[in-house]
Amino acid sequence: MESRTTNPRLVPLLIDRWSPRAFDGSALPQEDLEVILEAAGLAPSAFNYQPWRFLYAVNGDAHWDLFLSLLIPFNASWAKQAGALVFILSETHMGSGDEARPSHSHSFDAGAAWAQLALQATAMGYHAHGMTGIDFDRIRSELGIPESFRVEAAAAIGRKASLDVLPEGLRAKEAPSGRKAVGTIAAPGAFDALP
């Protein structure tokens, strides 16, 4: 595996997390999936509203073929070997009825939950690959998602497999990707201080 060059003070789990496409096809045990989703649910959120929701299918269960069909064909071609597929949603308003008000941070908070999902999966010997190459409209209609929720993304979770399970064109890309240097993504003061 290609290594990332990072500050040695970073927590190894953050460095080890990456998004492979080569999965071994084994179903994710329900008890492991529940631990991974519980970790996601521990994410911080504005006013502790916890706007995230997760819909999932485990490889081989009654929902698997439908969930796989809701991915774009390219993603379905490799995600079919994942152990579970999860759709990540966020509630766009806080409160209910006349008390409901728009949530400025629902997507931000769901992103925090996704990050914790991915880190917990990595800590347990799995990998998670997030994706927005999905059919947002079909997901909403096929899974009965109310208009008060936004479909954010999907995640494939599973055990990493040999590169041989991937088409040859994807094998060269099956390594942790590099990251932009801190100096290119953060600067003191106003936006024009960024490079």
GROMACS .gro file of C-alpha atoms in nm:
model
  195
    1MET     CA    1   0.000   0.000   0.000
    2GLU     CA    2   0.124   0.347  -0.087
    3SER     CA    3   0.192   0.551   0.223
    4ARG     CA    4   0.090   0.908   0.287
    5THR     CA    5   0.344   1.164   0.403
    6THR     CA    6   0.201   1.321   0.716
    7ASN     CA    7   0.298   1.486   1.039
    8PRO     CA    8   0.413   1.211   1.279
    9ARG     CA    9   0.185   1.353   1.550
   10LEU     CA   10  -0.129   1.256   1.356
   11VAL     CA   11  -0.337   0.971   1.496
   12PRO     CA   12  -0.252   0.661   1.286
   13LEU     CA   13  -0.622   0.579   1.238
   14LEU     CA   14  -0.666   0.902   1.039
   15ILE     CA   15  -0.379   0.808   0.810
   16ASP     CA   16  -0.494   0.447   0.769
   17ARG     CA   17  -0.844   0.548   0.659
   18TRP     CA   18  -0.881   0.543   0.282
   19SER     CA   19  -1.143   0.443   0.026
   20PRO     CA   20  -1.064   0.120  -0.159
   21ARG     CA   21  -1.287  -0.032  -0.426
   22ALA     CA   22  -1.161  -0.390  -0.395
   23PHE     CA   23  -1.385  -0.568  -0.144
   24ASP     CA   24  -1.400  -0.941  -0.073
   25GLY     CA   25  -1.778  -0.990  -0.113
   26SER     CA   26  -1.842  -1.113   0.241
   27ALA     CA   27  -2.155  -0.984   0.414
   28LEU     CA   28  -2.092  -0.743   0.699
   29PRO     CA   29  -2.210  -0.904   1.024
   30GLN     CA   30  -2.508  -0.716   1.170
   31GLU     CA   31  -2.335  -0.669   1.505
   32ASP     CA   32  -2.033  -0.506   1.336
   33LEU     CA   33  -2.255  -0.283   1.123
   34GLU     CA   34  -2.441  -0.168   1.434
   35VAL     CA   35  -2.114  -0.072   1.606
   36ILE     CA   36  -2.007   0.125   1.296
   37LEU     CA   37  -2.343   0.305   1.282
   38GLU     CA   38  -2.335   0.373   1.656
   39ALA     CA   39  -1.997   0.543   1.609
   40ALA     CA   40  -2.152   0.756   1.334
   41GLY     CA   41  -2.433   0.852   1.570
   42LEU     CA   42  -2.182   0.983   1.825
   43ALA     CA   43  -2.080   1.267   1.591
   44PRO     CA   44  -2.124   1.625   1.708
   45SER     CA   45  -2.420   1.822   1.574
   46ALA     CA   46  -2.570   2.169   1.608
   47PHE     CA   47  -2.793   2.189   1.917
   48ASN     CA   48  -2.735   1.811   1.949
   49TYR     CA   49  -3.013   1.767   1.691
   50GLN     CA   50  -2.845   1.466   1.526
   51PRO     CA   51  -3.001   1.513   1.180
   52TRP     CA   52  -2.839   1.206   1.023
   53ARG     CA   53  -3.026   0.892   0.926
   54PHE     CA   54  -2.886   0.574   0.771
   55LEU     CA   55  -3.061   0.325   0.544
   56TYR     CA   56  -2.865   0.009   0.476
   57ALA     CA   57  -2.851  -0.324   0.299
   58VAL     CA   58  -2.615  -0.610   0.374
   59ASN     CA   59  -2.467  -0.811   0.088
   60GLY     CA   60  -2.713  -1.089   0.005
   61ASP     CA   61  -3.012  -0.962   0.204
   62ALA     CA   62  -3.357  -0.877   0.065
   63HIS     CA   63  -3.258  -0.511   0.002
   64TRP     CA   64  -2.917  -0.567  -0.158
   65ASP     CA   65  -3.014  -0.575  -0.527
   66LEU     CA   66  -3.229  -0.263  -0.493
   67PHE     CA   67  -2.956  -0.069  -0.310
   68LEU     CA   68  -2.699  -0.175  -0.570
   69SER     CA   69  -2.930  -0.060  -0.851
   70LEU     CA   70  -2.944   0.288  -0.694
   71LEU     CA   71  -2.574   0.344  -0.760
   72ILE     CA   72  -2.446   0.467  -1.095
   73PRO     CA   73  -2.326   0.170  -1.305
   74PHE     CA   74  -1.956   0.243  -1.249
   75ASN     CA   75  -1.995   0.239  -0.870
   76ALA     CA   76  -2.224  -0.065  -0.879
   77SER     CA   77  -1.956  -0.253  -1.076
   78TRP     CA   78  -1.719  -0.258  -0.779
   79ALA     CA   79  -1.956  -0.195  -0.483
   80LYS     CA   80  -2.132  -0.527  -0.555
   81GLN     CA   81  -1.842  -0.687  -0.363
   82ALA     CA   82  -1.889  -0.468  -0.052
   83GLY     CA   83  -2.027  -0.614   0.269
   84ALA     CA   84  -2.291  -0.343   0.315
   85LEU     CA   85  -2.426  -0.034   0.142
   86VAL     CA   86  -2.544   0.263   0.345
   87PHE     CA   87  -2.735   0.569   0.226
   88ILE     CA   88  -2.666   0.875   0.441
   89LEU     CA   89  -2.950   1.124   0.486
   90SER     CA   90  -2.990   1.447   0.679
   91GLU     CA   91  -3.298   1.619   0.818
   92THR     CA   92  -3.315   1.968   0.670
   93HIS     CA   93  -3.522   2.130   0.949
   94MET     CA   94  -3.504   2.128   1.328
   95GLY     CA   95  -3.822   2.077   1.525
   96SER     CA   96  -4.163   1.989   1.389
   97GLY     CA   97  -4.484   2.155   1.278
   98ASP     CA   98  -4.501   2.531   1.333
   99GLU     CA   99  -4.182   2.512   1.543
  100ALA     CA  100  -3.971   2.373   1.255
  101ARG     CA  101  -3.693   2.596   1.132
  102PRO     CA  102  -3.429   2.536   0.862
  103SER     CA  103  -3.111   2.372   0.981
  104HIS     CA  104  -2.805   2.550   0.848
  105SER     CA  105  -2.573   2.262   0.938
  106HIS     CA  106  -2.763   1.942   0.854
  107SER     CA  107  -2.524   1.844   0.573
  108PHE     CA  108  -2.220   1.945   0.777
  109ASP     CA  109  -2.340   1.734   1.070
  110ALA     CA  110  -2.415   1.434   0.847
  111GLY     CA  111  -2.063   1.471   0.707
  112ALA     CA  112  -1.925   1.448   1.059
  113ALA     CA  113  -2.127   1.129   1.110
  114TRP     CA  114  -1.993   0.986   0.783
  115ALA     CA  115  -1.635   1.058   0.894
  116GLN     CA  116  -1.689   0.877   1.222
  117LEU     CA  117  -1.849   0.584   1.036
  118ALA     CA  118  -1.541   0.556   0.814
  119LEU     CA  119  -1.299   0.580   1.105
  120GLN     CA  120  -1.483   0.318   1.312
  121ALA     CA  121  -1.494   0.085   1.012
  122THR     CA  122  -1.118   0.126   0.970
  123ALA     CA  123  -1.057   0.062   1.341
  124MET     CA  124  -1.249  -0.266   1.309
  125GLY     CA  125  -1.051  -0.391   1.008
  126TYR     CA  126  -1.300  -0.280   0.742
  127HIS     CA  127  -1.291   0.006   0.494
  128ALA     CA  128  -1.563   0.248   0.390
  129HIS     CA  129  -1.584   0.418   0.051
  130GLY     CA  130  -1.814   0.719   0.034
  131MET     CA  131  -1.971   0.817  -0.297
  132THR     CA  132  -2.213   1.059  -0.455
  133GLY     CA  133  -2.231   0.865  -0.781
  134ILE     CA  134  -2.584   0.757  -0.696
  135ASP     CA  135  -2.934   0.810  -0.836
  136PHE     CA  136  -3.062   1.068  -0.588
  137ASP     CA  137  -3.417   1.086  -0.730
  138ARG     CA  138  -3.463   0.708  -0.740
  139ILE     CA  139  -3.325   0.671  -0.388
  140ARG     CA  140  -3.585   0.919  -0.265
  141SER     CA  141  -3.875   0.749  -0.444
  142GLU     CA  142  -3.772   0.384  -0.405
  143LEU     CA  143  -3.690   0.416  -0.034
  144GLY     CA  144  -3.978   0.649   0.053
  145ILE     CA  145  -3.763   0.934   0.182
  146PRO     CA  146  -3.969   1.238   0.288
  147GLU     CA  147  -3.897   1.580   0.138
  148SER     CA  148  -3.779   1.697   0.479
  149PHE     CA  149  -3.465   1.485   0.437
  150ARG     CA  150  -3.175   1.536   0.197
  151VAL     CA  151  -3.002   1.237   0.041
  152GLU     CA  152  -2.636   1.316   0.108
  153ALA     CA  153  -2.428   1.022  -0.013
  154ALA     CA  154  -2.376   0.647  -0.004
  155ALA     CA  155  -2.104   0.438   0.154
  156ALA     CA  156  -1.981   0.091   0.068
  157ILE     CA  157  -1.833  -0.090   0.368
  158GLY     CA  158  -1.641  -0.415   0.361
  159ARG     CA  159  -1.321  -0.607   0.396
  160LYS     CA  160  -1.048  -0.516   0.149
  161ALA     CA  161  -0.962  -0.779  -0.110
  162SER     CA  162  -0.687  -0.844  -0.361
  163LEU     CA  163  -0.663  -0.609  -0.658
  164ASP     CA  164  -0.755  -0.906  -0.879
  165VAL     CA  165  -1.125  -0.849  -0.809
  166LEU     CA  166  -1.109  -0.514  -0.992
  167PRO     CA  167  -1.105  -0.448  -1.366
  168GLU     CA  168  -0.750  -0.378  -1.481
  169GLY     CA  169  -0.820  -0.006  -1.533
  170LEU     CA  170  -0.901   0.041  -1.163
  171ARG     CA  171  -0.611  -0.155  -1.018
  172ALA     CA  172  -0.355   0.125  -1.055
  173LYS     CA  173  -0.582   0.362  -0.862
  174GLU     CA  174  -0.627   0.124  -0.568
  175ALA     CA  175  -0.410   0.307  -0.315
  176PRO     CA  176  -0.456   0.589  -0.065
  177SER     CA  177  -0.466   0.920  -0.247
  178GLY     CA  178  -0.244   1.212  -0.162
  179ARG     CA  179  -0.370   1.517   0.020
  180LYS     CA  180  -0.317   1.891  -0.025
  181ALA     CA  181  -0.065   2.048   0.208
  182VAL     CA  182  -0.202   2.246   0.504
  183GLY     CA  183  -0.053   2.564   0.357
  184THR     CA  184  -0.279   2.529   0.053
  185ILE     CA  185  -0.604   2.475   0.245
  186ALA     CA  186  -0.567   2.699   0.549
  187ALA     CA  187  -0.448   3.056   0.602
  188PRO     CA  188  -0.478   3.320   0.870
  189GLY     CA  189  -0.727   3.597   0.810
  190ALA     CA  190  -0.927   3.661   0.496
  191PHE     CA  191  -0.985   3.428   0.203
  192ASP     CA  192  -0.738   3.612  -0.020
  193ALA     CA  193  -0.458   3.487   0.208
  194LEU     CA  194  -0.507   3.140   0.061
  195PRO     CA  195  -0.275   3.049  -0.227
   0.00000   0.00000   0.00000
